[in-house]
PDB file of C-alpha atoms in Angstrom:
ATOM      1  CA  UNK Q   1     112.189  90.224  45.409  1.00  0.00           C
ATOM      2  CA  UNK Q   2     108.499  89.910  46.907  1.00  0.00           C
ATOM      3  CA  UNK Q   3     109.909  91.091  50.032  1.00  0.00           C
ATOM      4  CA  UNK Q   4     111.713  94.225  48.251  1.00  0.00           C
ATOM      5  CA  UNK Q   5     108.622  95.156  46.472  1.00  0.00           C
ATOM      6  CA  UNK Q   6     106.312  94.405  49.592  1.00  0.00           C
ATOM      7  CA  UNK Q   7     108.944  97.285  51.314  1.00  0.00           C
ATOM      8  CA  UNK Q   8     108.553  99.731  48.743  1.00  0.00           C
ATOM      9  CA  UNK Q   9     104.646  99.818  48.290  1.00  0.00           C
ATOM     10  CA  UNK Q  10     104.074 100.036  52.051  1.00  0.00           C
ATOM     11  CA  UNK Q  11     106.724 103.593  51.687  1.00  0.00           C
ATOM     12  CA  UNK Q  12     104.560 104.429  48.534  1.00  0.00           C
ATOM     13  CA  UNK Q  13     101.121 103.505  50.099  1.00  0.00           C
ATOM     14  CA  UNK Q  14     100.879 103.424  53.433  1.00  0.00           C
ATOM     15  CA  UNK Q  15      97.514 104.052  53.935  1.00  0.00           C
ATOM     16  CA  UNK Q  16      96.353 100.720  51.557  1.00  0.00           C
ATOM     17  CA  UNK Q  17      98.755  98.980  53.290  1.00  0.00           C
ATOM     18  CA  UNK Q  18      97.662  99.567  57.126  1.00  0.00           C
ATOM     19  CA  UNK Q  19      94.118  98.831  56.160  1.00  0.00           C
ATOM     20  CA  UNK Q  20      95.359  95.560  54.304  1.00  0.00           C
ATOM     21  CA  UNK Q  21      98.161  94.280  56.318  1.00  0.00           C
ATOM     22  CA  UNK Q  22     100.609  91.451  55.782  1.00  0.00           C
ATOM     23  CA  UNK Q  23      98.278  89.088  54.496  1.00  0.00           C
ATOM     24  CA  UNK Q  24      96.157  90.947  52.592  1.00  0.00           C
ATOM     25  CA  UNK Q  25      99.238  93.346  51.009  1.00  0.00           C
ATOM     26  CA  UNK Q  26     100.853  89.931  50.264  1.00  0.00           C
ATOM     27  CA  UNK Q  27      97.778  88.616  47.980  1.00  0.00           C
ATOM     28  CA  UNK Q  28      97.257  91.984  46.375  1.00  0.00           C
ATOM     29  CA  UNK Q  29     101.344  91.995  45.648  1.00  0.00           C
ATOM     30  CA  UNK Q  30     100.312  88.166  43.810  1.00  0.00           C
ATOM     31  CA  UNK Q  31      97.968  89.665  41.675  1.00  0.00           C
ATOM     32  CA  UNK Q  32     100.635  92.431  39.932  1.00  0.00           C
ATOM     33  CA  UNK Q  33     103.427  92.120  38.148  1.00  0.00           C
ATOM     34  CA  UNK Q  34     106.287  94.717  38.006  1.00  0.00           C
ATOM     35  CA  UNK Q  35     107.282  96.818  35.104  1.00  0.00           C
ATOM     36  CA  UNK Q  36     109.306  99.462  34.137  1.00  0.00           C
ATOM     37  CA  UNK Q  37     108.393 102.095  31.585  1.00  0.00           C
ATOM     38  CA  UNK Q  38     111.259 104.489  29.595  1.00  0.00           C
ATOM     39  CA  UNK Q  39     111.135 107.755  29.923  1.00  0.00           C
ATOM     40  CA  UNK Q  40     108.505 109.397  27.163  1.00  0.00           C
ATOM     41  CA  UNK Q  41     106.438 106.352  26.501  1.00  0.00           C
ATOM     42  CA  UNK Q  42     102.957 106.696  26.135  1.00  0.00           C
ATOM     43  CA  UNK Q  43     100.634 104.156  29.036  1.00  0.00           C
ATOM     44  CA  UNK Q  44      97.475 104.875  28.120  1.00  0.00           C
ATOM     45  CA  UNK Q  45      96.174 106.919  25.064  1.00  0.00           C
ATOM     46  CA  UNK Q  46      92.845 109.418  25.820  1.00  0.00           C
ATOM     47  CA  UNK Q  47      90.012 106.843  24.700  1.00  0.00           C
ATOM     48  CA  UNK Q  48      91.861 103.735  23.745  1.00  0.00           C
ATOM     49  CA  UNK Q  49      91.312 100.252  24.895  1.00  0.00           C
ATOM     50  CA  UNK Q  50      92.566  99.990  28.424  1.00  0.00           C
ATOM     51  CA  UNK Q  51      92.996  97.109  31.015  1.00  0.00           C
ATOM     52  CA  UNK Q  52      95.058  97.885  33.706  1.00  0.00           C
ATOM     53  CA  UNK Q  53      95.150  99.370  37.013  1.00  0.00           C
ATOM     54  CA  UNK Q  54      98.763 100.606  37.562  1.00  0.00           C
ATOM     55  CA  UNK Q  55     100.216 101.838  41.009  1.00  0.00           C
ATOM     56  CA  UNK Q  56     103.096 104.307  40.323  1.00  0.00           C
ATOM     57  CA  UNK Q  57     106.275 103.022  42.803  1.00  0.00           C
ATOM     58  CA  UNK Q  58     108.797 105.485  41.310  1.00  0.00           C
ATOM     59  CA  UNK Q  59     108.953 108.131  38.287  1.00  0.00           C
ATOM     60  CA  UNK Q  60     106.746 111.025  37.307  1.00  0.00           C
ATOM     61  CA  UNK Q  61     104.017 110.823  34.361  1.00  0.00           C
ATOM     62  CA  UNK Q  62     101.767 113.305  32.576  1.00  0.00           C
ATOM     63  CA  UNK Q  63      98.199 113.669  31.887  1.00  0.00           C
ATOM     64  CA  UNK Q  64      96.818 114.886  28.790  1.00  0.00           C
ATOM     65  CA  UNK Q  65      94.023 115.392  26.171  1.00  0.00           C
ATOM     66  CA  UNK Q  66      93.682 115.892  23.008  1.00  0.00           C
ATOM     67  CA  UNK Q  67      91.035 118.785  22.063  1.00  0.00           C
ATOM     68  CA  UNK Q  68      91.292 119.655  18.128  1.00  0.00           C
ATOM     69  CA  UNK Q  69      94.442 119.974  17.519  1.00  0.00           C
ATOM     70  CA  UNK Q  70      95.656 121.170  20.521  1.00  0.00           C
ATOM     71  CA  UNK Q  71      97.513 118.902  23.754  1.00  0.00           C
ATOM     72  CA  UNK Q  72      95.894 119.908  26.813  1.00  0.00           C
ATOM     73  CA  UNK Q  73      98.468 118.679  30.374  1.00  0.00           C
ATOM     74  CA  UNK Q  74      95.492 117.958  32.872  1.00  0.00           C
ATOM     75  CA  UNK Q  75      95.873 117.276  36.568  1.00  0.00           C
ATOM     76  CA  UNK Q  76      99.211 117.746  38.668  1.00  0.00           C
ATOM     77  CA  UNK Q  77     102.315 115.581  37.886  1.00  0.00           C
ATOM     78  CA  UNK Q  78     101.532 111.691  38.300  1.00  0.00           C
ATOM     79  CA  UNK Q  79     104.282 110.746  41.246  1.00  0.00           C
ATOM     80  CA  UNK Q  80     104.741 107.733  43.500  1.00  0.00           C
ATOM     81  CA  UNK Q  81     101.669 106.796  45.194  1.00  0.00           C
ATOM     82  CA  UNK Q  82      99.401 107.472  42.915  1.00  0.00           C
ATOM     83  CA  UNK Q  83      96.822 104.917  41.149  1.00  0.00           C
ATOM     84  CA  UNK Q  84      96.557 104.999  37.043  1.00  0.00           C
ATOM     85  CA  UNK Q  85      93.606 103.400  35.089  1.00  0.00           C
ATOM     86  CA  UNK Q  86      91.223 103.606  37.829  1.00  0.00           C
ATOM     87  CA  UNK Q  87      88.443 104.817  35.791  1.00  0.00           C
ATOM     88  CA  UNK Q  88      88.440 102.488  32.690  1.00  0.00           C
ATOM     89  CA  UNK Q  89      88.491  99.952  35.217  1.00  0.00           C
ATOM     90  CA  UNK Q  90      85.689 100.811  37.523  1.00  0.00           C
ATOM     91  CA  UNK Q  91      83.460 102.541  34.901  1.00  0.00           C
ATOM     92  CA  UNK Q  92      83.419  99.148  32.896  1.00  0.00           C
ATOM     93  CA  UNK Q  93      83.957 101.047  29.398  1.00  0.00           C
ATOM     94  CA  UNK Q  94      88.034  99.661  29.921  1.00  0.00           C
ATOM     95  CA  UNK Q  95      89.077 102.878  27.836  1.00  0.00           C
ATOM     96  CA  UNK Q  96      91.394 105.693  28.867  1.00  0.00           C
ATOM     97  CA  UNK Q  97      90.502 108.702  30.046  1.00  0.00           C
ATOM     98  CA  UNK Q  98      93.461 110.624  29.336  1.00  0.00           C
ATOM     99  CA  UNK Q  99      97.008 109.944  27.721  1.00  0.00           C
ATOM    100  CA  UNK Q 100      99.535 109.325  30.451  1.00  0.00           C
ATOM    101  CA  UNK Q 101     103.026 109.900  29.409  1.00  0.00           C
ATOM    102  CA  UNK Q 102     106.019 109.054  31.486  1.00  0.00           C
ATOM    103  CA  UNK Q 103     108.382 112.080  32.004  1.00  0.00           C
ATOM    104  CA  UNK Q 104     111.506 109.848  33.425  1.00  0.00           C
ATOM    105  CA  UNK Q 105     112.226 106.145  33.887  1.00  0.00           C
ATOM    106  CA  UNK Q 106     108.769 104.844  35.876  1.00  0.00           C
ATOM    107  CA  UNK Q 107     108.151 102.097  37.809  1.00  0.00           C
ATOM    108  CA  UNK Q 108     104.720 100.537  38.880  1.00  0.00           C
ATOM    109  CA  UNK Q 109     102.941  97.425  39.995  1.00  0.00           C
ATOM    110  CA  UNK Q 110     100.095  96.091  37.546  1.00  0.00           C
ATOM    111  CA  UNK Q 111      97.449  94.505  37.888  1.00  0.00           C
ATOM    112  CA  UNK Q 112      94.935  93.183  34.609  1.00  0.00           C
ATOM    113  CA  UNK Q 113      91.153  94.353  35.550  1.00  0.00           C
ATOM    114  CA  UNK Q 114      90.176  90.490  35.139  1.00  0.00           C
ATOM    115  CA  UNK Q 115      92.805  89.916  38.304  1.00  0.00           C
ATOM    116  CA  UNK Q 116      91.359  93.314  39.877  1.00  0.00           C
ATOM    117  CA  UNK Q 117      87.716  92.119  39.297  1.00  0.00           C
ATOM    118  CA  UNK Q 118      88.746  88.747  41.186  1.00  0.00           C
ATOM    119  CA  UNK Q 119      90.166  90.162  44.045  1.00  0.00           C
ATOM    120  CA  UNK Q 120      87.248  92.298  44.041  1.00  0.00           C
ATOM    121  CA  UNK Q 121      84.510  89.856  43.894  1.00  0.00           C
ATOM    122  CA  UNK Q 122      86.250  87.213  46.089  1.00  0.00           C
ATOM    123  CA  UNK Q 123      88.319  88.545  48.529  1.00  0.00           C
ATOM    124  CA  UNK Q 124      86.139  91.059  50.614  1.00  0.00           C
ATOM    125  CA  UNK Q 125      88.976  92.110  52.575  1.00  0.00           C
ATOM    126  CA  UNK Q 126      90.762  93.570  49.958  1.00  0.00           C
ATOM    127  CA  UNK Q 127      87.729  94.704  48.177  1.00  0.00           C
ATOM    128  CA  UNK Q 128      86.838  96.761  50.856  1.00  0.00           C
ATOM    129  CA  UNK Q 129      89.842  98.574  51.447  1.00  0.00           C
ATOM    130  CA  UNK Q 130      90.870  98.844  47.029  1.00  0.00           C
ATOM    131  CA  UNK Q 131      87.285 100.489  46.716  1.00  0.00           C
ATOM    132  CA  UNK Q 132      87.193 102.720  49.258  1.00  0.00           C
ATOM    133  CA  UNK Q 133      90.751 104.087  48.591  1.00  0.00           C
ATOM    134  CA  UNK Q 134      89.510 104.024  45.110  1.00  0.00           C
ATOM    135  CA  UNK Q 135      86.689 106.299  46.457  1.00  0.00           C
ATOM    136  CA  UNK Q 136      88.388 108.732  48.418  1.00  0.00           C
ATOM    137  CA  UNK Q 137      91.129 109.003  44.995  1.00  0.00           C
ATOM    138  CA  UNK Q 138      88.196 109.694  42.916  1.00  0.00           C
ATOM    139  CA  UNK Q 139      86.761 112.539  45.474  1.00  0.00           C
ATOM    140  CA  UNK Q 140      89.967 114.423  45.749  1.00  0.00           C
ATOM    141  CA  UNK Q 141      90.327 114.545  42.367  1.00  0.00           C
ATOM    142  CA  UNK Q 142      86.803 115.886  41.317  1.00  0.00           C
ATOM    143  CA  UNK Q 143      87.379 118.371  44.323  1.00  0.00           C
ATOM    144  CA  UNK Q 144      90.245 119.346  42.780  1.00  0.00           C
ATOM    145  CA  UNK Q 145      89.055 119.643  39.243  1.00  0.00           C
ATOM    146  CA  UNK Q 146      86.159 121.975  40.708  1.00  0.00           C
ATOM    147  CA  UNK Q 147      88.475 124.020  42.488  1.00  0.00           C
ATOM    148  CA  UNK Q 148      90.499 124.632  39.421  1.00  0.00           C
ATOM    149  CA  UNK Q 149      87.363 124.887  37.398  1.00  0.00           C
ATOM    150  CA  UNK Q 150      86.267 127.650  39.984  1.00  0.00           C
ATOM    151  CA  UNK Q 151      89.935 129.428  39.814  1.00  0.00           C
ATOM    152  CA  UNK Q 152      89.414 129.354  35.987  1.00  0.00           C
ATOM    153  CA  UNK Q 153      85.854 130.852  35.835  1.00  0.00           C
ATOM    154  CA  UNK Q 154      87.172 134.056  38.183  1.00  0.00           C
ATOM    155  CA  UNK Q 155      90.062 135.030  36.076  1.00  0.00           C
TER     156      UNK Q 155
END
């Protein structure tokens, strides 16, 4: 089973899994636990208690917010390879910032913030490569909410 998962994040992620390696990948892979969502179930909700970093290993999800009345999608569809919860987690305030919904039958690897936080403070291996792919995530996706801010404000 390890072994089978170990396969499938190094085809999801194979950038955090060069920098890590066997031995690293293989503690990270201790530190999550599999689960599998149904189709149209709600992960986080925009601005409710959240704890977990999830890494998406099949499905596709949805991001939203709520604004009045009205359910804004925000972002591109959440695929394979992508990291949820990343920014309850790192800014400390452990709440969502959007509502992710999964579209179809997901899969992803979990991992609590207390077990993130460990491997964080501890293992400076894998702290070094976890933040700065957490880094680079967080840059593409503020250079692509500019460029779609930009797009907006020309129209």
């Amino acid at each position: 089973m390890k072994q089978d998962i170990s396969a499938e994040f190094q085809r999801r992620f194979p950038a955090v899994s060069a920098e890590l390696g066997p031995e690293n990948l293989s503690r990270l892979l201790d530190a999550c636990t599999v689960v599998d969502i149904a189709p149209r179930r709600k992960l986080f909700r925009d601005r409710m208690p959240s704890e977990s970093l999830y890494l998406v290993l099949e499905g596709e999800m949805a991001a939203s917010v709520e604004e009045g009345s009205k359910t804004i999608t925000v972002g591109r569809p959440i695929k394979p390879g992508d990291w949820l919860g990343e920014i309850a987690i790192l800014s400390g305030e452990m709440l969502a910032s959007s509502t992710v919904t999964t579209v179809t039958h997901c899969r992803a690897l979990k991992i609590h913030f207390r077990d993130f936080e460990n491997l964080v403070i501890h293992d400076e291996d894998i702290s070094h490569v976890l933040l700065g792919q957490l880094i680079d995530l967080l840059a593409e996706r503020l250079r692509g909410s500019n460029a779609t801010a930009e797009k907006m404000s020309t129209q």
